[in-house]
mmCIF file of C-alpha atoms in Angstrom:
data_model
loop_
_atom_site.group_PDB
_atom_site.id
_atom_site.type_symbol
_atom_site.label_atom_id
_atom_site.label_comp_id
_atom_site.label_asym_id
_atom_site.label_seq_id
_atom_site.Cartn_x
_atom_site.Cartn_y
_atom_site.Cartn_z
ATOM 1 C CA MET A 1 -7.899 -24.784 32.298
ATOM 2 C CA ALA A 2 -10.487 -26.957 30.562
ATOM 3 C CA THR A 3 -12.011 -25.969 27.257
ATOM 4 C CA LEU A 4 -15.738 -25.603 26.747
ATOM 5 C CA LYS A 5 -15.772 -28.816 24.734
ATOM 6 C CA GLU A 6 -14.089 -30.712 27.576
ATOM 7 C CA PHE A 7 -16.570 -29.184 30.025
ATOM 8 C CA GLU A 8 -19.518 -30.397 27.901
ATOM 9 C CA ASP A 9 -18.013 -33.872 27.644
ATOM 10 C CA SER A 10 -17.616 -33.991 31.408
ATOM 11 C CA LEU A 11 -21.244 -32.934 31.907
ATOM 12 C CA ARG A 12 -22.377 -35.717 29.536
ATOM 13 C CA GLU A 13 -20.252 -38.308 31.357
ATOM 14 C CA HIS A 14 -21.846 -37.389 34.672
ATOM 15 C CA GLY A 15 -25.383 -37.361 33.214
ATOM 16 C CA MET A 16 -26.016 -33.675 33.916
ATOM 17 C CA HIS A 17 -28.556 -33.162 31.145
ATOM 18 C CA MET A 18 -30.167 -30.114 32.814
ATOM 19 C CA ALA A 19 -26.824 -28.283 32.807
ATOM 20 C CA LEU A 20 -26.317 -29.152 29.134
ATOM 21 C CA ALA A 21 -29.815 -27.842 28.324
ATOM 22 C CA LEU A 22 -29.065 -24.628 30.209
ATOM 23 C CA LEU A 23 -25.782 -24.236 28.311
ATOM 24 C CA GLU A 24 -27.581 -24.744 24.993
ATOM 25 C CA ARG A 25 -30.215 -22.127 25.932
ATOM 26 C CA LEU A 26 -27.421 -19.633 26.701
ATOM 27 C CA ARG A 27 -25.837 -20.359 23.312
ATOM 28 C CA GLU A 28 -29.143 -19.727 21.512
ATOM 29 C CA ARG A 29 -29.572 -16.417 23.347
ATOM 30 C CA ASP A 30 -26.045 -15.435 22.357
ATOM 31 C CA ARG A 31 -26.690 -16.307 18.700
ATOM 32 C CA ALA A 32 -29.881 -14.228 18.690
ATOM 33 C CA THR A 33 -28.114 -11.096 19.932
ATOM 34 C CA ARG A 34 -24.958 -11.569 17.853
ATOM 35 C CA THR A 35 -24.468 -9.069 15.037
ATOM 36 C CA THR A 36 -22.101 -9.008 12.121
ATOM 37 C CA ARG A 37 -19.480 -6.344 12.382
ATOM 38 C CA PRO A 38 -18.302 -4.407 9.366
ATOM 39 C CA ALA A 39 -14.907 -5.266 7.961
ATOM 40 C CA ARG A 40 -12.012 -3.503 9.640
ATOM 41 C CA ARG A 41 -10.221 -3.028 6.365
ATOM 42 C CA ILE A 42 -10.887 0.330 4.794
ATOM 43 C CA THR A 43 -11.613 0.195 1.106
ATOM 44 C CA GLY A 44 -9.402 2.707 -0.609
ATOM 45 C CA ARG A 45 -10.942 5.645 -2.383
ATOM 46 C CA LYS A 46 -9.940 6.522 -5.911
ATOM 47 C CA MET A 47 -7.002 8.892 -5.779
ATOM 48 C CA THR A 48 -7.819 12.181 -7.481
ATOM 49 C CA PRO A 49 -5.867 15.425 -7.875
ATOM 50 C CA GLU A 50 -8.160 17.060 -5.273
ATOM 51 C CA LEU A 51 -7.439 14.256 -2.811
ATOM 52 C CA ALA A 52 -3.709 14.542 -3.537
ATOM 53 C CA ARG A 53 -3.811 18.270 -2.776
ATOM 54 C CA ALA A 54 -5.664 17.554 0.469
ATOM 55 C CA VAL A 55 -2.926 15.050 1.408
ATOM 56 C CA LEU A 56 -0.213 17.629 0.709
ATOM 57 C CA GLU A 57 -2.065 20.271 2.715
ATOM 58 C CA LEU A 58 -2.461 17.931 5.705
ATOM 59 C CA HIS A 59 1.215 17.005 5.448
ATOM 60 C CA ALA A 60 2.309 20.638 5.365
ATOM 61 C CA THR A 61 -0.013 22.069 8.036
ATOM 62 C CA THR A 62 -0.260 19.270 10.588
ATOM 63 C CA GLY A 63 2.267 17.058 12.284
ATOM 64 C CA MET A 64 0.378 13.938 11.222
ATOM 65 C CA THR A 65 2.230 10.872 10.030
ATOM 66 C CA GLN A 66 1.577 9.362 6.605
ATOM 67 C CA GLN A 67 -0.395 6.583 8.265
ATOM 68 C CA GLU A 68 -2.648 9.070 10.075
ATOM 69 C CA ILE A 69 -3.175 11.085 6.901
ATOM 70 C CA ALA A 70 -4.041 7.929 4.984
ATOM 71 C CA PHE A 71 -6.608 6.937 7.609
ATOM 72 C CA LYS A 72 -8.140 10.425 7.686
ATOM 73 C CA VAL A 73 -8.456 10.735 3.902
ATOM 74 C CA GLY A 74 -9.401 7.081 3.400
ATOM 75 C CA VAL A 75 -6.643 5.972 1.048
ATOM 76 C CA ASN A 76 -3.761 3.515 1.143
ATOM 77 C CA GLN A 77 -0.656 4.715 2.976
ATOM 78 C CA GLY A 78 1.429 3.943 -0.110
ATOM 79 C CA ARG A 79 -0.629 6.436 -2.106
ATOM 80 C CA VAL A 80 0.047 9.110 0.517
ATOM 81 C CA ASN A 81 3.762 8.347 0.239
ATOM 82 C CA GLU A 82 3.627 8.609 -3.571
ATOM 83 C CA VAL A 83 1.938 12.023 -3.351
ATOM 84 C CA ILE A 84 4.327 13.411 -0.744
ATOM 85 C CA LYS A 85 7.628 11.992 -2.046
ATOM 86 C CA HIS A 86 7.062 11.878 -5.804
ATOM 87 C CA GLY A 87 4.259 14.360 -6.498
ATOM 88 C CA LYS A 88 2.093 11.763 -8.199
ATOM 89 C CA TRP A 89 -1.651 12.260 -8.771
ATOM 90 C CA LEU A 90 -1.350 16.047 -8.717
ATOM 91 C CA ASP A 91 -2.325 16.546 -12.349
ATOM 92 C CA ASP A 92 -5.476 15.251 -14.007
ATOM 93 C CA ASP A 93 -3.594 13.767 -16.970
ATOM 94 C CA PRO A 94 -5.278 10.487 -18.026
ATOM 95 C CA THR A 95 -2.050 9.341 -19.702
ATOM 96 C CA ALA A 96 0.032 9.661 -16.511
ATOM 97 C CA PRO A 97 1.714 6.334 -15.619
ATOM 98 C CA GLU A 98 -0.121 6.008 -12.306
ATOM 99 C CA GLN A 99 -3.498 6.650 -13.984
ATOM 100 C CA VAL A 100 -2.798 4.083 -16.707
ATOM 101 C CA ALA A 101 -1.627 1.498 -14.159
ATOM 102 C CA ARG A 102 -4.701 2.041 -12.002
ATOM 103 C CA ASP A 103 -7.057 1.786 -14.977
ATOM 104 C CA LYS A 104 -5.403 -1.476 -16.074
ATOM 105 C CA ALA A 105 -5.691 -2.900 -12.566
ATOM 106 C CA VAL A 106 -9.365 -1.938 -12.327
ATOM 107 C CA ALA A 107 -10.049 -3.510 -15.720
ATOM 108 C CA ARG A 108 -8.197 -6.672 -14.685
ATOM 109 C CA ILE A 109 -10.232 -6.929 -11.475
ATOM 110 C CA ARG A 110 -13.506 -6.472 -13.345
ATOM 111 C CA GLY A 111 -12.423 -8.951 -15.987
ATOM 112 C CA ASP A 112 -12.779 -6.410 -18.808
ATOM 113 C CA SER A 113 -9.362 -6.920 -20.331
ATOM 114 C CA ALA A 114 -8.875 -9.598 -22.970
ATOM 115 C CA PRO A 115 -6.283 -12.242 -22.144
ATOM 116 C CA ARG A 116 -2.917 -11.464 -23.645
ATOM 117 C CA ALA A 117 -1.679 -13.737 -26.387
ATOM 118 C CA LYS A 118 1.698 -15.202 -25.581
ATOM 119 C CA THR A 119 4.187 -14.759 -28.362
ATOM 120 C CA ALA A 120 7.314 -16.777 -28.925
ATOM 121 C CA PRO A 121 10.543 -14.910 -28.221
ATOM 122 C CA ARG A 122 12.140 -13.519 -31.329
ATOM 123 C CA LYS A 123 15.358 -15.061 -32.565
ATOM 124 C CA LYS A 124 18.269 -12.821 -33.295
ATOM 125 C CA VAL A 125 18.898 -12.708 -37.010
ATOM 126 C CA ALA A 126 22.501 -12.212 -38.101
ATOM 127 C CA ALA A 127 23.304 -9.698 -40.814
ATOM 128 C CA PRO A 128 24.155 -11.286 -44.180
ATOM 129 C CA ARG A 129 27.903 -11.837 -44.767
ATOM 130 C CA LYS A 130 29.801 -10.719 -47.806
ATOM 131 C CA ALA A 131 31.444 -13.309 -49.997
ATOM 132 C CA GLY A 132 34.808 -14.499 -48.683
ATOM 133 C CA GLU A 133 34.256 -13.039 -45.194
ATOM 134 C CA PRO A 134 35.005 -15.482 -42.329
ATOM 135 C CA ALA A 135 32.167 -16.558 -40.056
ATOM 136 C CA PRO A 136 32.047 -14.740 -36.736
ATOM 137 C CA ALA A 137 33.307 -16.671 -33.704
ATOM 138 C CA LYS A 138 30.607 -18.206 -31.566
ATOM 139 C CA PRO A 139 30.706 -17.019 -27.965
ATOM 140 C CA GLY A 140 31.580 -19.497 -25.245
ATOM 141 C CA ARG A 141 33.351 -21.973 -27.535
ATOM 142 C CA GLN A 142 36.808 -20.485 -27.761
ATOM 143 C CA GLY A 143 39.568 -23.013 -28.102
ATOM 144 C CA GLN A 144 37.164 -25.921 -28.615
ATOM 145 C CA LEU A 145 36.678 -27.727 -31.854
ATOM 146 C CA SER A 146 33.670 -29.673 -32.885
ATOM 147 C CA PHE A 147 32.946 -31.786 -35.941
ATOM 148 C CA GLY A 148 30.869 -28.928 -37.379
ATOM 149 C CA ASP A 149 33.936 -26.659 -37.459
ATOM 150 C CA LEU A 150 36.039 -29.067 -39.565
#
């Protein structure tokens, strides 16, 4: 089956300018009636204790799957799973781990958080030795001598 592009090229080769004009008029009519459709992806609502209770009630009273519940309430399916399996979001505690994580993510998306300063890893400091005490053996070098050991 030929593509539309190949069809147009064939019309040009045969000098069928009226057919090309008709095709262009049909395209313009199509563009005029074309509308933009809303995104299929559902933007997740903020999970609240009330929403979590509604999820639990739907889970207990209906035979709906987690996916169906998530679609009905308008949240991510993972959030529904967290509420059902782990009981998250049921209290209104602002210091709960899921609340803190969500607030950090929202701040990161908005660009509110200051960039973190990278720090150098700390070196392990050995405890001071008493006088006359032998040096501890270094790991991974057993049975090997080096000029520093002599």
